[in-house]
Coordinates of N, CA and C (backbone and C1' of nucleotides) in Angstrom, one line a residue:
Chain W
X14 N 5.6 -8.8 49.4 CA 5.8 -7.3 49.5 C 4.4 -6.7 49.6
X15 N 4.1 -5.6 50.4 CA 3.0 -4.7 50.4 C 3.5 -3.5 50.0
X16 N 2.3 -2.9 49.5 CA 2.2 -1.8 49.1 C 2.0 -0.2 50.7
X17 N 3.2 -0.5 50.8 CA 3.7 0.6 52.1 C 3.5 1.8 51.4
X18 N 3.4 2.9 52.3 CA 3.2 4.5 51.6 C 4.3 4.6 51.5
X19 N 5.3 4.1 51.5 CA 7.2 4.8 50.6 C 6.8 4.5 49.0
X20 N 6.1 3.0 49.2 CA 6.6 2.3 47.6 C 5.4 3.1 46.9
X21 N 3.9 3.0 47.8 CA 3.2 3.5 46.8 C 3.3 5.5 46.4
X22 N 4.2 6.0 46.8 CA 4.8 7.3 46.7 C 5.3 6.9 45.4
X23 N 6.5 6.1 45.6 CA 7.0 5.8 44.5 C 6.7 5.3 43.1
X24 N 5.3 4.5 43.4 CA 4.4 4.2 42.3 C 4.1 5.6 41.5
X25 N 3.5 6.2 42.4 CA 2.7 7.7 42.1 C 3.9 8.1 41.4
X26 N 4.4 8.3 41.9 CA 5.8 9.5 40.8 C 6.2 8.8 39.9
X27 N 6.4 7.8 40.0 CA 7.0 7.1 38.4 C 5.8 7.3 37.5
X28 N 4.6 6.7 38.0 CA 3.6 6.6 36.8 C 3.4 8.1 36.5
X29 N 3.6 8.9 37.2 CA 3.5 10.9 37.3 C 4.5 10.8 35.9
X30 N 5.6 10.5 36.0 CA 6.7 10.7 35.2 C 6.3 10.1 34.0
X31 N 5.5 8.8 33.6 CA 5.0 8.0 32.1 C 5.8 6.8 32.4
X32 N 6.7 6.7 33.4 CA 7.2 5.2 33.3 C 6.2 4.0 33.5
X33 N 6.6 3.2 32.7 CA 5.3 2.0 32.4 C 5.6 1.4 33.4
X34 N 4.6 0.9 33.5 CA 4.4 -0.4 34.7 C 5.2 -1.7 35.0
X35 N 5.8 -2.2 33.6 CA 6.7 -3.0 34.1 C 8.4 -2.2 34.9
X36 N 8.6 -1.4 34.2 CA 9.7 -0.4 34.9 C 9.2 0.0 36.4
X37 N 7.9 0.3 36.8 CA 8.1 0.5 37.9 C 8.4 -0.5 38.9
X38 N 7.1 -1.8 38.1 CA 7.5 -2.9 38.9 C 9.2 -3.4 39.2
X39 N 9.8 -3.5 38.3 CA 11.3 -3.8 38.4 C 12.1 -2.7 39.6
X40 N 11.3 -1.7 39.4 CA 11.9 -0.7 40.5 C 11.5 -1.0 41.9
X41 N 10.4 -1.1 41.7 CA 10.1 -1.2 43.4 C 10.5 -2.9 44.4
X42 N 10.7 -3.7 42.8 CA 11.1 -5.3 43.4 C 9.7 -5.5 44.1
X43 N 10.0 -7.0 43.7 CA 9.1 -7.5 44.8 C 7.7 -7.5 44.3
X44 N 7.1 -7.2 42.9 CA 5.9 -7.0 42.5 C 6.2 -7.1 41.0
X45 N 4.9 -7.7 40.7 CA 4.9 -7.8 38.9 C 4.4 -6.4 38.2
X46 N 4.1 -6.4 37.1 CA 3.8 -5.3 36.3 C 2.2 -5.3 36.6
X47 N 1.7 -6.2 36.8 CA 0.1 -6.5 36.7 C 0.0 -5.9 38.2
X48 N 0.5 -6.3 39.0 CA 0.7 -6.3 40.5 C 0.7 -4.1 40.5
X49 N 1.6 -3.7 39.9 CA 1.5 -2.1 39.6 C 0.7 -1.7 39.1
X50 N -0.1 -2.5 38.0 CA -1.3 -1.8 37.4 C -2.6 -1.8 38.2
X51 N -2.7 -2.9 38.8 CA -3.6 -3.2 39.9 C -3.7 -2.0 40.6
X52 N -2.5 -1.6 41.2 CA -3.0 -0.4 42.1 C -2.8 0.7 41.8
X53 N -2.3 1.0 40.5 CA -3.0 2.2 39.8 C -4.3 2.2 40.3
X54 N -4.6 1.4 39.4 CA -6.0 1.6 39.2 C -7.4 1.6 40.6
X55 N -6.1 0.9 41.3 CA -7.5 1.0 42.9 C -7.4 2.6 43.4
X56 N -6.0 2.8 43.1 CA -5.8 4.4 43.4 C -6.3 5.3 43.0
X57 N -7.0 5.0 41.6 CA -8.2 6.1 40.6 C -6.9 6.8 39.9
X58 N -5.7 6.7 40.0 CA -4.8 7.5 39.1 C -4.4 6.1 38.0
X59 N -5.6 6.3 37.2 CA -5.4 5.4 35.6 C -4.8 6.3 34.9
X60 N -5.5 6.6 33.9 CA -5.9 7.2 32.8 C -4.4 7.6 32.4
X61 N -3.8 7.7 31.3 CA -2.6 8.4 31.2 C -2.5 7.9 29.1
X62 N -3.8 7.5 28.8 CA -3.8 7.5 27.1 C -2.6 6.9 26.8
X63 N -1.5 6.5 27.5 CA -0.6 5.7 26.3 C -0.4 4.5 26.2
X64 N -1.0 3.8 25.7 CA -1.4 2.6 25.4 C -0.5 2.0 24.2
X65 N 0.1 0.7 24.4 CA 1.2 0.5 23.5 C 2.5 0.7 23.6
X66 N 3.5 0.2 23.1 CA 5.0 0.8 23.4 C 4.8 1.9 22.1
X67 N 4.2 1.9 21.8 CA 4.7 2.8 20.6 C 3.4 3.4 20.4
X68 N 3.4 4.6 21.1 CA 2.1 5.4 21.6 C 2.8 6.7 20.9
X69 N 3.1 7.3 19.9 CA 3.6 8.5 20.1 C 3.2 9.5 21.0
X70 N 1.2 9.4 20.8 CA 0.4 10.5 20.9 C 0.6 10.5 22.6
X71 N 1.9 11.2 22.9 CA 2.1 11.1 24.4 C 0.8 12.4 24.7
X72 N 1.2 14.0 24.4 CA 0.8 14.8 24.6 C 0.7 15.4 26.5
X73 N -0.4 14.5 27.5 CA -0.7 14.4 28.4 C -0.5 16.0 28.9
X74 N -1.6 16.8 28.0 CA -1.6 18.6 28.7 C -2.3 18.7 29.7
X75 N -3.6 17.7 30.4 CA -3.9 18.0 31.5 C -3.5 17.3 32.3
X76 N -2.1 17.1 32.5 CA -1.4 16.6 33.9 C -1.5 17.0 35.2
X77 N -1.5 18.6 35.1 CA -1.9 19.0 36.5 C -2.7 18.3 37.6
X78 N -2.2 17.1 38.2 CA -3.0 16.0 38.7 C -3.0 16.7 40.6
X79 N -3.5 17.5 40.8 CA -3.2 17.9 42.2 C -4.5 18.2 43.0
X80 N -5.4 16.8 43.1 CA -6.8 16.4 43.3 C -7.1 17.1 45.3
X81 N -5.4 16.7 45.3 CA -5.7 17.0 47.1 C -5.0 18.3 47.5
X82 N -6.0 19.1 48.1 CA -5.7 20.8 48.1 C -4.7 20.4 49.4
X83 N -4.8 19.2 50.2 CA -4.1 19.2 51.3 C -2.6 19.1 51.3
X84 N -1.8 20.3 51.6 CA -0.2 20.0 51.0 C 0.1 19.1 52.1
X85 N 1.2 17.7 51.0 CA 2.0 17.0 52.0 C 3.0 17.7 52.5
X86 N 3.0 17.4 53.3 CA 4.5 18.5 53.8 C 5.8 17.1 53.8
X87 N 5.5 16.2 53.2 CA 6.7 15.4 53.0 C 7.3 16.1 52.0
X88 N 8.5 17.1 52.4 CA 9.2 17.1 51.3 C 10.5 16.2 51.3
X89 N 11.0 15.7 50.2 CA 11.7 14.7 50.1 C 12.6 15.1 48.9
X90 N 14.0 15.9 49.1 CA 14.5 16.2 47.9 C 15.2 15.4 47.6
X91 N 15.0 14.2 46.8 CA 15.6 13.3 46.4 C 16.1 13.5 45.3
X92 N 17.5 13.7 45.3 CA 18.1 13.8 44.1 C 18.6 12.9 43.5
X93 N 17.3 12.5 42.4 CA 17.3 11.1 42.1 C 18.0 11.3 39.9
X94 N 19.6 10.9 40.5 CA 20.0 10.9 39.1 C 19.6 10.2 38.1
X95 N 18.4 9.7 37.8 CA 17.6 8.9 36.8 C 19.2 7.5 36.7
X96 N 18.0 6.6 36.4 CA 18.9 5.7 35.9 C 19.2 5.6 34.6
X97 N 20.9 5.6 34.7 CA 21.7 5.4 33.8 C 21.7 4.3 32.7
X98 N 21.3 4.8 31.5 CA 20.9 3.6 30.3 C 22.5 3.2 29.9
X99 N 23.4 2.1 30.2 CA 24.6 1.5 28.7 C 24.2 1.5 27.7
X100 N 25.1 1.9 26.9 CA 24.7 1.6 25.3 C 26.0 1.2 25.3
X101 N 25.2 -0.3 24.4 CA 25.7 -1.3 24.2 C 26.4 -0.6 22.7
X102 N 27.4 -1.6 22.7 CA 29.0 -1.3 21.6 C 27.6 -1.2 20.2
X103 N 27.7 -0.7 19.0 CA 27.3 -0.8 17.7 C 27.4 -2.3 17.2
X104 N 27.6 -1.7 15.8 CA 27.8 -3.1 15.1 C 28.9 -3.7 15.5
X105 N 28.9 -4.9 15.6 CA 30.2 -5.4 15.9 C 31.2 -5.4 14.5
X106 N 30.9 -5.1 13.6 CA 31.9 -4.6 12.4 C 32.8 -5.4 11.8
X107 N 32.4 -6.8 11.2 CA 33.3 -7.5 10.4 C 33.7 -6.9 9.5
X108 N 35.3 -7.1 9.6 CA 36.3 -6.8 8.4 C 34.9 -6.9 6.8
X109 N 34.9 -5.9 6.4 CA 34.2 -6.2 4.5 C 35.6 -6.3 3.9
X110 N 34.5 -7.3 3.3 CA 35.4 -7.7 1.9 C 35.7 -6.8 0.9
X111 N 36.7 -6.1 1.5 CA 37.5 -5.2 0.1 C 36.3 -4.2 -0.2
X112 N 36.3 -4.0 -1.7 CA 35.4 -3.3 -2.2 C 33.8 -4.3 -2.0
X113 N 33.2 -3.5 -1.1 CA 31.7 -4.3 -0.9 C 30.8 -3.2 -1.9
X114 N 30.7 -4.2 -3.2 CA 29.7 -3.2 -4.3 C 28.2 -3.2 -3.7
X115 N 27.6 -3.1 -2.8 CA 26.6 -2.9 -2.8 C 25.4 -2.3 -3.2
X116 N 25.5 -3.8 -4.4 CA 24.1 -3.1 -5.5 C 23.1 -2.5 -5.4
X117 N 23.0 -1.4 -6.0 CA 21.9 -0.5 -5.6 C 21.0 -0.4 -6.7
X118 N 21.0 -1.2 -7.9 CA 20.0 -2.0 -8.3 C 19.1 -2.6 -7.8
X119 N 20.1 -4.4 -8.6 CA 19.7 -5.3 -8.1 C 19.0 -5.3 -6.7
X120 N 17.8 -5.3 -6.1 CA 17.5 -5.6 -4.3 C 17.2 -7.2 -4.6
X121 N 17.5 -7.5 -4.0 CA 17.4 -8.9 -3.3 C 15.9 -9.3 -3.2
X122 N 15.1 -8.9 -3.9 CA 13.9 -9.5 -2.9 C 13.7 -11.3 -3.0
X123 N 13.5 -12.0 -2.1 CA 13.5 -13.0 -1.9 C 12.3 -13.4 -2.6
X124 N 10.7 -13.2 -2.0 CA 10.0 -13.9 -2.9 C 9.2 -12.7 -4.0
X125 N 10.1 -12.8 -5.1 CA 9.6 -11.8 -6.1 C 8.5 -12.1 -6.7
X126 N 7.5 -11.4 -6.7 CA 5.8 -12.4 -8.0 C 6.5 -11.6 -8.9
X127 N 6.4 -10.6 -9.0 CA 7.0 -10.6 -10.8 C 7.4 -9.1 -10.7
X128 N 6.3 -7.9 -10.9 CA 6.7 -6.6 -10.7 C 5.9 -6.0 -9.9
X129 N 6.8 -5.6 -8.4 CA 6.4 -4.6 -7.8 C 6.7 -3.3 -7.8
X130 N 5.9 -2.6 -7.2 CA 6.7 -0.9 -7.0 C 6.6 -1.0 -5.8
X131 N 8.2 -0.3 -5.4 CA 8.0 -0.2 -3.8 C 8.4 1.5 -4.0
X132 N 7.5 1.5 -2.8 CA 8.0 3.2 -2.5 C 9.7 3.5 -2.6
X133 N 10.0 4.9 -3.1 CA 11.3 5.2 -3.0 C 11.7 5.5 -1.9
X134 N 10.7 5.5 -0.9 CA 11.0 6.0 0.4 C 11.2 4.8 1.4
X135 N 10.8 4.3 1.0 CA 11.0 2.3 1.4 C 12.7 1.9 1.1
X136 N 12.9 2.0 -0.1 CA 14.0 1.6 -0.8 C 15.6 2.2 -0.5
X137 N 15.2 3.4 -0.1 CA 16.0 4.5 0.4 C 16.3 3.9 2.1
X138 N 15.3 3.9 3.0 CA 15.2 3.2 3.8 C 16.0 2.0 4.0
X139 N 15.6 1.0 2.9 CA 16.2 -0.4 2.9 C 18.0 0.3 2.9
X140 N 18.3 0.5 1.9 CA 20.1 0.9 1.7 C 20.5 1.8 3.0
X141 N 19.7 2.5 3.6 CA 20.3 3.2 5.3 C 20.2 1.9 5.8
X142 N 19.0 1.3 6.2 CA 19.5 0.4 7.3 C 20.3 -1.1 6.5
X143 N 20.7 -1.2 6.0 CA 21.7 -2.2 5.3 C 23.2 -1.3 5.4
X144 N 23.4 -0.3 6.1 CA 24.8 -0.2 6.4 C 24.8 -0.1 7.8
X145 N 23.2 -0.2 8.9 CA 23.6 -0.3 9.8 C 23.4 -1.6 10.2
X146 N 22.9 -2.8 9.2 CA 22.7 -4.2 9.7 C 23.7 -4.7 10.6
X147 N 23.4 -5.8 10.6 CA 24.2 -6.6 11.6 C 25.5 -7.3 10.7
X148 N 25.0 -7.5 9.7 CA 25.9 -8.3 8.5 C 26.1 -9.7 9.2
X149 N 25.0 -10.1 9.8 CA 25.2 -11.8 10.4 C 25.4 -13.1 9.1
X150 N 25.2 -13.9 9.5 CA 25.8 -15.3 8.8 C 24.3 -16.0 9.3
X151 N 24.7 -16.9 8.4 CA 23.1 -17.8 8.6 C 22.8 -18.5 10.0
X152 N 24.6 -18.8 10.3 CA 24.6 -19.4 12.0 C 24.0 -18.3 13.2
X153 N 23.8 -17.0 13.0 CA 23.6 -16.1 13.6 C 22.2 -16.0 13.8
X154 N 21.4 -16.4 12.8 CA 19.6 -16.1 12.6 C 18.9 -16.8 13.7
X155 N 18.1 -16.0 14.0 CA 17.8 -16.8 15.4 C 16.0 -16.7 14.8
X156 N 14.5 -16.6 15.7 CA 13.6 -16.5 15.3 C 13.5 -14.9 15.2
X157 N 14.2 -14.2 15.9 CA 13.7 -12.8 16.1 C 14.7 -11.9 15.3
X158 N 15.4 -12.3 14.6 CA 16.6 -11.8 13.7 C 15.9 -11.6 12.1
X159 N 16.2 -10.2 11.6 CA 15.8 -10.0 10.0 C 16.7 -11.2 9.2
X160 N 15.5 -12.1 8.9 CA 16.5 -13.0 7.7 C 16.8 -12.1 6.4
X161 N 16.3 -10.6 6.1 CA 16.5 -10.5 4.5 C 18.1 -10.9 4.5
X162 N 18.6 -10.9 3.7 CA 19.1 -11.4 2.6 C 19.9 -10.3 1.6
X163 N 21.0 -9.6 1.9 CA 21.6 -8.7 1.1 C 23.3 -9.1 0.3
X164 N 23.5 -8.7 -0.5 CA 24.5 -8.8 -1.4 C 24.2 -10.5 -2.0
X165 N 25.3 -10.7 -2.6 CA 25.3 -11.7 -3.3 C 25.5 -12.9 -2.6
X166 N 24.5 -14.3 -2.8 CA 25.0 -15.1 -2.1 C 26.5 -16.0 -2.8
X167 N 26.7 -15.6 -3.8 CA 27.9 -16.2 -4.4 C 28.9 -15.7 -4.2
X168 N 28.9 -14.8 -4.2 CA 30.0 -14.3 -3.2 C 30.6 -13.5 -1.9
X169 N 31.3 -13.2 -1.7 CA 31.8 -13.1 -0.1 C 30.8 -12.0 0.2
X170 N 30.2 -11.3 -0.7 CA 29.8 -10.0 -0.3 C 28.2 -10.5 0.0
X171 N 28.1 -11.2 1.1 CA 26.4 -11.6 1.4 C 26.6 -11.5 3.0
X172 N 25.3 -11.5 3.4 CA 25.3 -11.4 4.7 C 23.5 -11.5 4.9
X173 N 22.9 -11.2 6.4 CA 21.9 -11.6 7.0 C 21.8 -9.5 7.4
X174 N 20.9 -9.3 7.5 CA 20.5 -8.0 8.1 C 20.5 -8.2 9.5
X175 N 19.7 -8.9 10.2 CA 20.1 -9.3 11.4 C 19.5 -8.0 12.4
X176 N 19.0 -7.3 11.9 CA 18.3 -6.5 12.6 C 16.9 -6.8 13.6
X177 N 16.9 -6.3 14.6 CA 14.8 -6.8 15.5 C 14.3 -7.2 14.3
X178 N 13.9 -8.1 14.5 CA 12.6 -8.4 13.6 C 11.4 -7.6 14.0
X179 N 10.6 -7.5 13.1 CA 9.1 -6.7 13.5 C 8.8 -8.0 14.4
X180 N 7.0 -8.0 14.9 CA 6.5 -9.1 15.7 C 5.9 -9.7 14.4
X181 N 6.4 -10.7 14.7 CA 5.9 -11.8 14.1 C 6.6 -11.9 12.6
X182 N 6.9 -11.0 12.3 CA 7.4 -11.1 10.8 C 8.8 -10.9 10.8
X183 N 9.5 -11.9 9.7 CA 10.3 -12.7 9.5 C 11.3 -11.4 9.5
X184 N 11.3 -10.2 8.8 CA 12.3 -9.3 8.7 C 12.2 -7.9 9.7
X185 N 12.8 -7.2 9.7 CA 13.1 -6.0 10.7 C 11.8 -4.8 9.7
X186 N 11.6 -4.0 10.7 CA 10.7 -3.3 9.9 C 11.0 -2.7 8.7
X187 N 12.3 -2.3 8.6 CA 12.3 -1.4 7.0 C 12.3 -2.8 6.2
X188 N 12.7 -3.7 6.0 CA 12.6 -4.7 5.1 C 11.1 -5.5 5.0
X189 N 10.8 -5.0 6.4 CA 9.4 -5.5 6.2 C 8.2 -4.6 5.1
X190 N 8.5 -3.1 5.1 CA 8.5 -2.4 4.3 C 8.0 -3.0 2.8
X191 N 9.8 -3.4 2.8 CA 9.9 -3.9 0.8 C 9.6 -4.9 1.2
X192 N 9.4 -5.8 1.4 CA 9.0 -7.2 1.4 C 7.6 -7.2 0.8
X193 N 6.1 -6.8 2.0 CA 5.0 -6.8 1.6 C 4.4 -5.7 1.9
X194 N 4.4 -5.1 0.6 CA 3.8 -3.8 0.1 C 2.2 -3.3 0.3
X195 N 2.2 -4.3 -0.8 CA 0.6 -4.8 -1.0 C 0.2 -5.7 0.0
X196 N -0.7 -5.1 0.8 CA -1.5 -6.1 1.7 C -3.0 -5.4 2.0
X197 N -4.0 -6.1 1.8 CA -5.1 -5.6 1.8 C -5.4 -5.2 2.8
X198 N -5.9 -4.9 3.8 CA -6.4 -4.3 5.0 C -6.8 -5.7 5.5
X199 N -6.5 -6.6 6.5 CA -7.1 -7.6 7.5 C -7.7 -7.4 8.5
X200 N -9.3 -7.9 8.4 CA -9.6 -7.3 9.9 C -9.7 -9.2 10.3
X201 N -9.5 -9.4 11.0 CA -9.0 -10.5 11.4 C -8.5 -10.7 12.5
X202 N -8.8 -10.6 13.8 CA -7.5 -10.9 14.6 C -8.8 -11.7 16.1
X203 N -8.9 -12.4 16.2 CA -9.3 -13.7 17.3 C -8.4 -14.7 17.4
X204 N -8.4 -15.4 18.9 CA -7.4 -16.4 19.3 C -8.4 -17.5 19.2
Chain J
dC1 P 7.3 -17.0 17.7 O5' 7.0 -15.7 18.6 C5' 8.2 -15.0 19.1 C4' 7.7 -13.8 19.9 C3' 7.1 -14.2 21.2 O3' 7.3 -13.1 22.1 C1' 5.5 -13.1 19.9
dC2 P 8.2 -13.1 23.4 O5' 8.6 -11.6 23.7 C5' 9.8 -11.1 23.2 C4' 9.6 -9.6 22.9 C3' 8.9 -8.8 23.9 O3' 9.8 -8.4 25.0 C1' 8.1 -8.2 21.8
dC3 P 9.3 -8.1 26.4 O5' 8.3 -6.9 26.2 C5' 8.9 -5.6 25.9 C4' 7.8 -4.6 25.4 C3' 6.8 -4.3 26.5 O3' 7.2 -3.2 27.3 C1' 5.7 -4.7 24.4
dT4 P 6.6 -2.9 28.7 O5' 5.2 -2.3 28.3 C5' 5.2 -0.9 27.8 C4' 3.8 -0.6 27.4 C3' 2.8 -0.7 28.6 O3' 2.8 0.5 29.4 C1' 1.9 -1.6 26.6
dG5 P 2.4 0.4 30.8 O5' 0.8 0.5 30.7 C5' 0.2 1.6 30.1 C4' -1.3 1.3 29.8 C3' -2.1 1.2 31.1 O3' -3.5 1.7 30.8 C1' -2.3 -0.8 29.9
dA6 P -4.7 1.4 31.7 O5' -5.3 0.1 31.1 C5' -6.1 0.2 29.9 C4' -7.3 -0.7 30.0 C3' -8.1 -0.5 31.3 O3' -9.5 -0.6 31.1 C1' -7.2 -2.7 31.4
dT7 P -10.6 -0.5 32.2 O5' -10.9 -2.0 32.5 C5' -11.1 -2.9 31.5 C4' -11.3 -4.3 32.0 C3' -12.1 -4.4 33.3 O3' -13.3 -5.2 33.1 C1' -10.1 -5.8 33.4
dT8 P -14.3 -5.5 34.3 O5' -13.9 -7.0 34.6 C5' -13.5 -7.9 33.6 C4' -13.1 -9.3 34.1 C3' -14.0 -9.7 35.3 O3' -14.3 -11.1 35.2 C1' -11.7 -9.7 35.9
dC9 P -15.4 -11.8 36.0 O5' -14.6 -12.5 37.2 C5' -13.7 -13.5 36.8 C4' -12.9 -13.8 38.1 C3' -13.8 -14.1 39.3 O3' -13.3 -15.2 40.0 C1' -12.2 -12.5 39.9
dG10 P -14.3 -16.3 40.6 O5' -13.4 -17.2 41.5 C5' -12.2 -17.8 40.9 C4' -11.0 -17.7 41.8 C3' -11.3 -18.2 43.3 O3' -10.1 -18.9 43.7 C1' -10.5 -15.9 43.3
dC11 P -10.1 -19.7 45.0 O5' -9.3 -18.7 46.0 C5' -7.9 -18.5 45.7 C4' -7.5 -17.3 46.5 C3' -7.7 -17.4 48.0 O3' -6.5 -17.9 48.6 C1' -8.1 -15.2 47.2
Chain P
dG22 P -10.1 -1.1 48.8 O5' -8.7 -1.9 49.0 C5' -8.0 -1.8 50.2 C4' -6.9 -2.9 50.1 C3' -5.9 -2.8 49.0 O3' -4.6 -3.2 49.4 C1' -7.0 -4.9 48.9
dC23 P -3.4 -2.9 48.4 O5' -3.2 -4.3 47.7 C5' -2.8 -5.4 48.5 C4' -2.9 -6.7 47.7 C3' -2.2 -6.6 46.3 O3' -1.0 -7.4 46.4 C1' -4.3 -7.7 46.2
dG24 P 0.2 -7.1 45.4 O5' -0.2 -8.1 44.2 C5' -0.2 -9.5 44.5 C4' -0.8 -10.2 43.3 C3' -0.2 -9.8 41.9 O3' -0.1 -11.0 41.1 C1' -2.4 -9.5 41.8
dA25 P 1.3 -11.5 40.5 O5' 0.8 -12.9 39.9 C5' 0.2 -13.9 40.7 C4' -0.8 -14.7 39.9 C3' -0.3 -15.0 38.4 O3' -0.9 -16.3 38.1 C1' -2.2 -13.6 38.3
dA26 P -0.6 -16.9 36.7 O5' -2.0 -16.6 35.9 C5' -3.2 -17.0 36.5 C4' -4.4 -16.5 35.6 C3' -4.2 -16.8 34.1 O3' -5.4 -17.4 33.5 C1' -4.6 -14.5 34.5
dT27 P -5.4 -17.9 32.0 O5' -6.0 -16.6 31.3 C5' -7.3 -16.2 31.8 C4' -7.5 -14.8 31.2 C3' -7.4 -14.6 29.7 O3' -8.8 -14.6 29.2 C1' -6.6 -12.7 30.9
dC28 P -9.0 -14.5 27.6 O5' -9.1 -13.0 27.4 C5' -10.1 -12.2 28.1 C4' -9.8 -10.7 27.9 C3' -9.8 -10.4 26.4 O3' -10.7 -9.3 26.1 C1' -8.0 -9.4 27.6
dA29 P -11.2 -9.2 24.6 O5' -10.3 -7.9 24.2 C5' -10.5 -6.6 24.9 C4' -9.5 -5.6 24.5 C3' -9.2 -5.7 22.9 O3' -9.2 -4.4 22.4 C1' -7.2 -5.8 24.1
dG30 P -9.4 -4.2 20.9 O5' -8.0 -3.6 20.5 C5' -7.6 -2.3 21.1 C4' -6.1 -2.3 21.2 C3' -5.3 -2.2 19.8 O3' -5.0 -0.8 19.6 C1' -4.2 -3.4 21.5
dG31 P -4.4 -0.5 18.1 O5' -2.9 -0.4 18.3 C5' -2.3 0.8 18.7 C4' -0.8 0.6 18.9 C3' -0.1 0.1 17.6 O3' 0.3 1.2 16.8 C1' 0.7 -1.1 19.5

DNA sequence: CCCTGATTCGC
DNA sequence: GCGAATCAGG
């Protein structure tokens, strides 16, 4: 595929719009994400600060990007009904067992040293998203699945949270939360 | 070990 | 000019 003045129009407006690079690539077929960033960038329309999937600091107040006084006179009213996101069904919702006492003591922490304090805003946290878990089974855990560990494993009332795991770490972010609290600042990171 | 954009460099 | 490989970071 080459970069034809339709597709690269199309580049321009998507990245105009914030859609990342791999979404455009998928859109235009036929080209990788690297392949779209490439010609951003030979195009001089980089810069757009959001770096990350989880960039909040969108902001972007000097967008006014209208470098060429020369009006195209392509107008093209494309009434382009964005694409449509499915959302997928919720939890898939096993029958609970009867009265599910969900201790609100007791937390489960798996590897306890002895006494920690976790934030109550952590904790609070943990008990919202433990009614929107997955409630998986151990057959269910995959590498990218929250192993915590809620209710009792003795009886019926246990389950897997089963929620994204953070990257790299073993449970979904709120559990990752109460898990490990305390962590010293690591500056550490080479391959 | 998911994602993002940024840069390099052989083609 | 192009883009895969790589880098740097959330």
């Amino acid at each position: 595929m080459s970069w034809t003045d339709d597709r690269v129009e199309i580049l321009k407006k998507m990245w105009g719009e914030g859609q990342s690079a791999s979404q455009i690539a998928k859109e235009l077929g036929g080209v990788t994400r690297n392949a779209v960033i490439g010609k951003v960038h030979r195009l001089g329309l980089s810069n757009r600060t959001t770096t990350g999937a989880a960039a909040p600091a969108a902001a972007a107040p000097k967008a006014e990007t209208k470098p060429k006084p020369a009006a195209k006179a392509a107008a093209k009213p494309k009434a382009e009904p964005k694409e449509e996101e499915v959302e997928a069904a919720p939890a898939p919702r096993p029958n609970l067992p009867a009265r599910a006492k969900i201790i609100p003591a007791g937390q489960p922490l798996p590897p306890q040293p002895s006494a920690n304090e976790i934030s109550p805003e952590a904790l609070a946290k943990v008990s919202e998203i433990e009614k929107k878990s997955k409630k998986i089974g151990l057959m269910e855990l995959t590498e990218r699945t929250c192993k915590w560990p809620v209710g009792d494993p003795a009886t019926d009332d246990f389950w897997f949270c089963g929620l994204p795991v953070q990257q790299g770490k073993p449970y979904c972010e709120a559990h990752v939360g109460v898990a490990f609290q305390p962590m010293s600042a690591r500056r550490d990171r080479r391959r």
